[in-house]
């Protein structure tokens, strides 16, 4: 183990959050998923794992509420090089516009398998796992792995969008259809969405017909608070909609755009950083267990990556000890 002093700057050779842990001696493992082939944005989210890793070195380690989160042992796993290569290839397929969409679908299916394998391996070793995207489509393999281990878990999705489209522009495994794919293929009992403020006709209809999806629209949250309802009460309602075990899928665009200005599809409104942190702590301290998470759609921009690194640290704090 390298020399570690939580009161000083990151030493040479330190890992995520400037910590000295290896994946083997960490209890929380962050799996990078540098994949953004299904989204089209100026600043890539495939660069986010590296950017968040770099920014994490400057996160202060003693949290005012949660204390020394780092003592749980947090480490980032190596990047799967096949994902990097496939992402390049898939983007080239998209850009060329000449190859049939099935090639992209095949690549996405391969991605889902690779992510699932990597996450499953750490779960089998008794670790808690957080996936760091990448666009939102990367969550599929992680949710699949977690559902296999915890069949009764519910998903808490913090997001500006429903992501309940049945594919987008012919792409089945689009970031915009991640929760449709999860609900239709993996079939968890419960999906609770918070902060949604962008949806299409199909999604509105889907929500109306579904007994498994509960959506707390951003507009409703804002109105409740404007009418004097406390955030703690709203958080209790969110928690009550969830089962005992919870997987958090956190799309950074669920937050206010000021906290993620370079994310692929920013939408006005949204949750404040501290609202999200409070909600997560409310759920994890109120008798429910957060068993895993993903953090997606982060831009590789330095500012965005820094906010995401702080959020990642909070997520490491609320994920239950294995
Ligand atoms: Mn999303």
XYZ file of C-alpha atoms and ligand atoms in Angstrom:
323
model
C 0.000 0.000 0.000
C 1.245 3.493 -0.816
C 1.793 6.120 1.879
C -1.608 7.732 2.502
C -2.416 10.902 4.423
C -6.080 12.004 4.196
C -5.056 15.551 5.123
C -2.684 16.151 2.226
C -2.757 16.259 -1.576
C -2.848 13.168 -3.749
C 0.426 11.255 -3.573
C 2.082 9.747 -6.635
C 0.477 6.475 -7.618
C -2.758 7.057 -5.680
C -6.075 5.841 -7.074
C -9.635 7.138 -7.258
C -10.170 9.986 -4.722
C -6.380 9.826 -4.150
C -6.938 6.672 -2.101
C -4.426 3.876 -1.582
C -6.844 0.942 -2.102
C -6.585 -1.690 -4.796
C -9.721 -3.319 -6.204
C -8.985 -6.370 -4.056
C -8.966 -4.490 -0.753
C -11.776 -2.064 -1.612
C -15.370 -2.721 -0.534
C -16.793 -0.409 -3.217
C -15.548 -0.898 -6.784
C -16.176 1.645 -9.522
C -16.395 0.090 -12.988
C -15.692 2.479 -15.877
C -17.869 2.202 -18.979
C -16.459 4.613 -21.597
C -19.248 4.120 -24.136
C -21.233 6.825 -25.911
C -21.952 5.310 -29.306
C -25.714 5.791 -28.957
C -25.651 9.501 -28.189
C -24.629 12.499 -30.233
C -23.063 15.285 -28.243
C -20.183 17.692 -28.651
C -18.303 16.646 -25.524
C -18.102 12.906 -25.175
C -19.325 11.022 -22.114
C -16.944 8.194 -23.084
C -14.186 10.447 -21.735
C -15.989 10.837 -18.407
C -14.450 7.927 -16.479
C -10.940 9.312 -17.049
C -12.051 12.909 -16.404
C -13.937 12.003 -13.207
C -10.969 9.910 -12.060
C -8.670 12.927 -12.507
C -11.146 15.273 -10.775
C -11.689 12.839 -7.898
C -8.169 13.527 -6.616
C -9.408 16.937 -5.418
C -12.533 15.776 -3.558
C -12.229 16.454 0.178
C -12.472 13.157 2.005
C -14.265 14.018 5.239
C -17.973 14.519 4.573
C -19.831 16.815 6.972
C -22.765 14.371 7.198
C -21.335 10.972 6.372
C -17.873 11.364 7.896
C -14.799 9.603 6.449
C -16.542 7.800 3.560
C -13.155 6.787 2.122
C -12.495 4.365 4.977
C -14.974 1.954 3.354
C -12.296 1.402 0.737
C -13.075 2.660 -2.744
C -11.153 1.805 -5.919
C -11.669 2.024 -9.661
C -11.335 -1.076 -11.812
C -9.305 -1.103 -15.043
C -11.116 -0.089 -18.217
C -12.242 -2.951 -20.437
C -10.267 -2.294 -23.612
C -12.806 -4.119 -25.750
C -15.403 -1.501 -24.754
C -13.039 1.288 -25.878
C -12.384 -0.428 -29.219
C -16.050 -1.257 -29.777
C -17.108 2.302 -29.007
C -14.761 3.644 -31.680
C -16.037 1.090 -34.165
C -19.695 1.710 -33.328
C -19.271 5.467 -33.780
C -17.575 4.851 -37.131
C -20.513 2.640 -38.174
C -22.931 5.404 -37.190
C -20.941 8.129 -38.938
C -20.585 6.177 -42.176
C -24.352 5.747 -42.345
C -23.846 2.945 -44.831
C -23.854 -0.109 -42.610
C -27.142 -1.577 -41.397
C -28.316 -0.731 -37.876
C -28.013 -4.408 -36.860
C -24.241 -3.949 -36.612
C -24.753 -1.289 -33.966
C -27.327 -3.447 -32.185
C -24.818 -6.305 -32.113
C -22.169 -4.000 -30.635
C -24.642 -2.774 -27.999
C -25.545 -6.343 -27.056
C -21.858 -7.192 -26.728
C -21.410 -4.095 -24.534
C -24.290 -5.186 -22.286
C -22.603 -8.571 -21.849
C -19.180 -7.095 -21.101
C -20.552 -4.695 -18.482
C -22.644 -7.442 -16.909
C -19.621 -9.777 -16.685
C -17.369 -7.153 -15.132
C -20.007 -6.059 -12.586
C -21.000 -9.667 -11.784
C -17.384 -10.595 -11.111
C -17.096 -7.928 -8.393
C -20.524 -8.736 -6.927
C -19.473 -12.394 -6.670
C -16.345 -11.259 -4.784
C -18.596 -9.547 -2.217
C -18.088 -5.962 -3.407
C -20.569 -3.170 -3.910
C -20.342 -1.879 -7.463
C -20.896 1.544 -9.009
C -20.806 1.870 -12.796
C -19.395 5.094 -14.252
C -20.577 5.878 -17.812
C -20.644 6.581 -20.569
C -24.102 7.314 -21.904
C -27.187 5.954 -20.149
C -27.295 2.789 -22.279
C -24.387 1.356 -20.224
C -26.685 0.828 -17.218
C -28.344 -2.251 -18.768
C -25.557 -4.732 -18.000
C -25.095 -3.356 -14.494
C -28.809 -3.511 -13.651
C -28.920 -7.028 -15.139
C -26.051 -8.149 -12.862
C -27.568 -6.536 -9.766
C -31.038 -7.979 -10.463
C -29.563 -11.459 -10.707
C -28.084 -11.052 -7.228
C -31.011 -9.108 -5.702
C -34.150 -10.191 -7.619
C -36.493 -7.989 -5.590
C -34.624 -4.745 -6.024
C -36.304 -1.575 -7.243
C -34.664 1.067 -9.402
C -34.478 4.710 -8.441
C -33.797 6.691 -11.627
C -32.827 10.326 -11.245
C -33.069 11.806 -14.736
C -34.411 14.702 -16.791
C -35.854 12.153 -19.212
C -38.061 9.073 -18.883
C -35.798 6.999 -21.152
C -38.847 4.826 -21.876
C -38.724 5.103 -25.660
C -38.989 1.894 -27.619
C -35.664 2.592 -29.376
C -34.622 5.895 -30.934
C -33.976 6.406 -34.653
C -33.791 2.653 -35.162
C -31.316 2.120 -32.317
C -32.741 -0.459 -29.907
C -30.169 0.018 -27.152
C -30.244 3.813 -27.211
C -29.513 5.908 -24.114
C -33.078 7.208 -24.630
C -34.590 3.730 -24.293
C -32.553 2.340 -21.405
C -35.461 2.071 -18.958
C -37.811 0.675 -21.626
C -35.270 -2.075 -22.265
C -34.795 -2.656 -18.533
C -38.545 -2.851 -17.868
C -39.348 -5.024 -20.897
C -36.321 -7.357 -20.812
C -35.124 -7.493 -17.209
C -38.566 -6.889 -15.666
C -37.809 -5.447 -12.227
C -40.946 -4.985 -10.085
C -40.401 -1.281 -9.509
C -38.975 1.744 -11.279
C -39.225 5.111 -9.526
C -38.283 8.150 -11.611
C -37.433 11.512 -10.052
C -36.855 14.852 -11.781
C -38.327 13.931 -15.170
C -39.113 16.927 -17.348
C -38.761 15.594 -20.872
C -40.945 12.914 -22.444
C -42.646 11.993 -25.706
C -46.201 10.773 -26.455
C -45.154 7.125 -26.415
C -43.583 7.526 -22.980
C -46.605 9.352 -21.552
C -48.815 6.489 -22.730
C -46.370 3.897 -21.392
C -46.448 5.555 -17.975
C -50.250 5.567 -17.976
C -50.420 1.859 -18.696
C -47.623 0.731 -16.385
C -48.210 -0.380 -12.801
C -44.469 -0.799 -12.215
C -43.245 2.706 -13.044
C -43.867 5.591 -10.659
C -42.763 9.025 -11.912
C -42.182 12.121 -9.805
C -42.185 14.833 -12.482
C -39.919 17.790 -11.919
C -42.844 20.189 -12.439
C -44.843 18.472 -9.691
C -41.889 18.497 -7.293
C -41.418 22.210 -7.960
C -45.108 22.938 -7.430
C -45.257 20.974 -4.185
C -42.301 22.915 -2.821
C -43.746 26.220 -4.014
C -46.872 25.305 -2.049
C -44.799 24.750 1.072
C -44.362 20.965 1.111
C -40.971 20.134 2.642
C -38.346 18.231 0.631
C -38.112 15.681 3.429
C -41.809 14.822 2.963
C -41.349 14.454 -0.778
C -38.315 12.221 -0.206
C -40.411 10.038 2.105
C -42.958 9.588 -0.695
C -40.185 8.607 -3.113
C -38.786 6.148 -0.567
C -42.233 4.680 0.100
C -42.563 3.827 -3.595
C -39.368 1.744 -3.410
C -38.828 -1.804 -2.060
C -36.238 -2.718 0.609
C -33.343 -2.976 -1.853
C -32.628 -0.147 -4.229
C -30.386 0.318 -7.269
C -29.751 3.980 -8.110
C -29.407 4.942 -11.775
C -28.258 8.539 -11.716
C -28.283 10.419 -15.016
C -26.424 13.646 -14.281
C -28.956 15.596 -16.393
C -31.494 15.011 -13.612
C -29.639 17.794 -11.813
C -29.938 21.456 -12.711
C -28.003 22.255 -15.924
C -25.709 24.527 -13.899
C -24.282 21.343 -12.351
C -23.840 19.560 -15.698
C -23.650 22.290 -18.385
C -21.966 20.043 -20.964
C -24.104 16.924 -20.610
C -25.569 15.606 -23.892
C -29.144 16.786 -23.440
C -29.441 19.413 -20.684
C -32.992 20.462 -19.736
C -33.953 23.517 -17.632
C -35.266 22.902 -14.128
C -34.061 19.859 -12.254
C -32.767 18.949 -8.841
C -30.170 20.856 -6.868
C -27.036 18.912 -5.934
C -27.961 18.973 -2.255
C -31.509 17.794 -3.019
C -30.067 14.682 -4.649
C -27.642 14.067 -1.785
C -30.449 14.518 0.748
C -32.748 12.155 -1.176
C -30.075 9.447 -1.354
C -29.275 9.745 2.344
C -32.977 9.798 3.233
C -33.472 6.509 1.401
C -30.344 4.807 2.734
C -30.882 5.894 6.331
C -34.617 5.178 6.344
C -34.524 1.389 6.344
C -33.767 0.788 2.668
C -30.513 -0.586 1.326
C -28.806 0.919 -1.698
C -27.119 -2.139 -3.207
C -25.532 -0.586 -6.283
C -25.594 2.372 -8.610
C -24.561 3.947 -11.867
C -23.627 7.513 -12.728
C -24.055 8.340 -16.410
C -24.145 11.057 -19.094
C -21.320 13.012 -17.464
C -19.349 15.139 -19.914
C -15.573 14.892 -20.018
C -15.450 18.664 -19.425
C -13.346 19.445 -16.343
C -16.078 21.370 -14.496
C -18.753 18.744 -15.159
C -16.335 15.982 -14.162
C -15.568 17.732 -10.878
C -19.256 17.956 -9.878
C -19.683 14.317 -10.912
C -16.673 13.271 -8.802
C -18.319 14.832 -5.730
C -21.591 13.079 -6.543
C -19.720 9.807 -7.037
C -18.188 10.181 -3.567
C -21.660 10.700 -2.077
C -22.913 7.600 -3.911
C -19.994 5.606 -2.471
C -21.127 6.868 0.926
C -24.755 5.797 0.610
C -24.173 2.420 -1.017
C -24.538 -0.047 1.851
C -21.578 -1.871 3.305
C -21.472 -5.352 1.736
Mn -31.084 9.135 -18.970
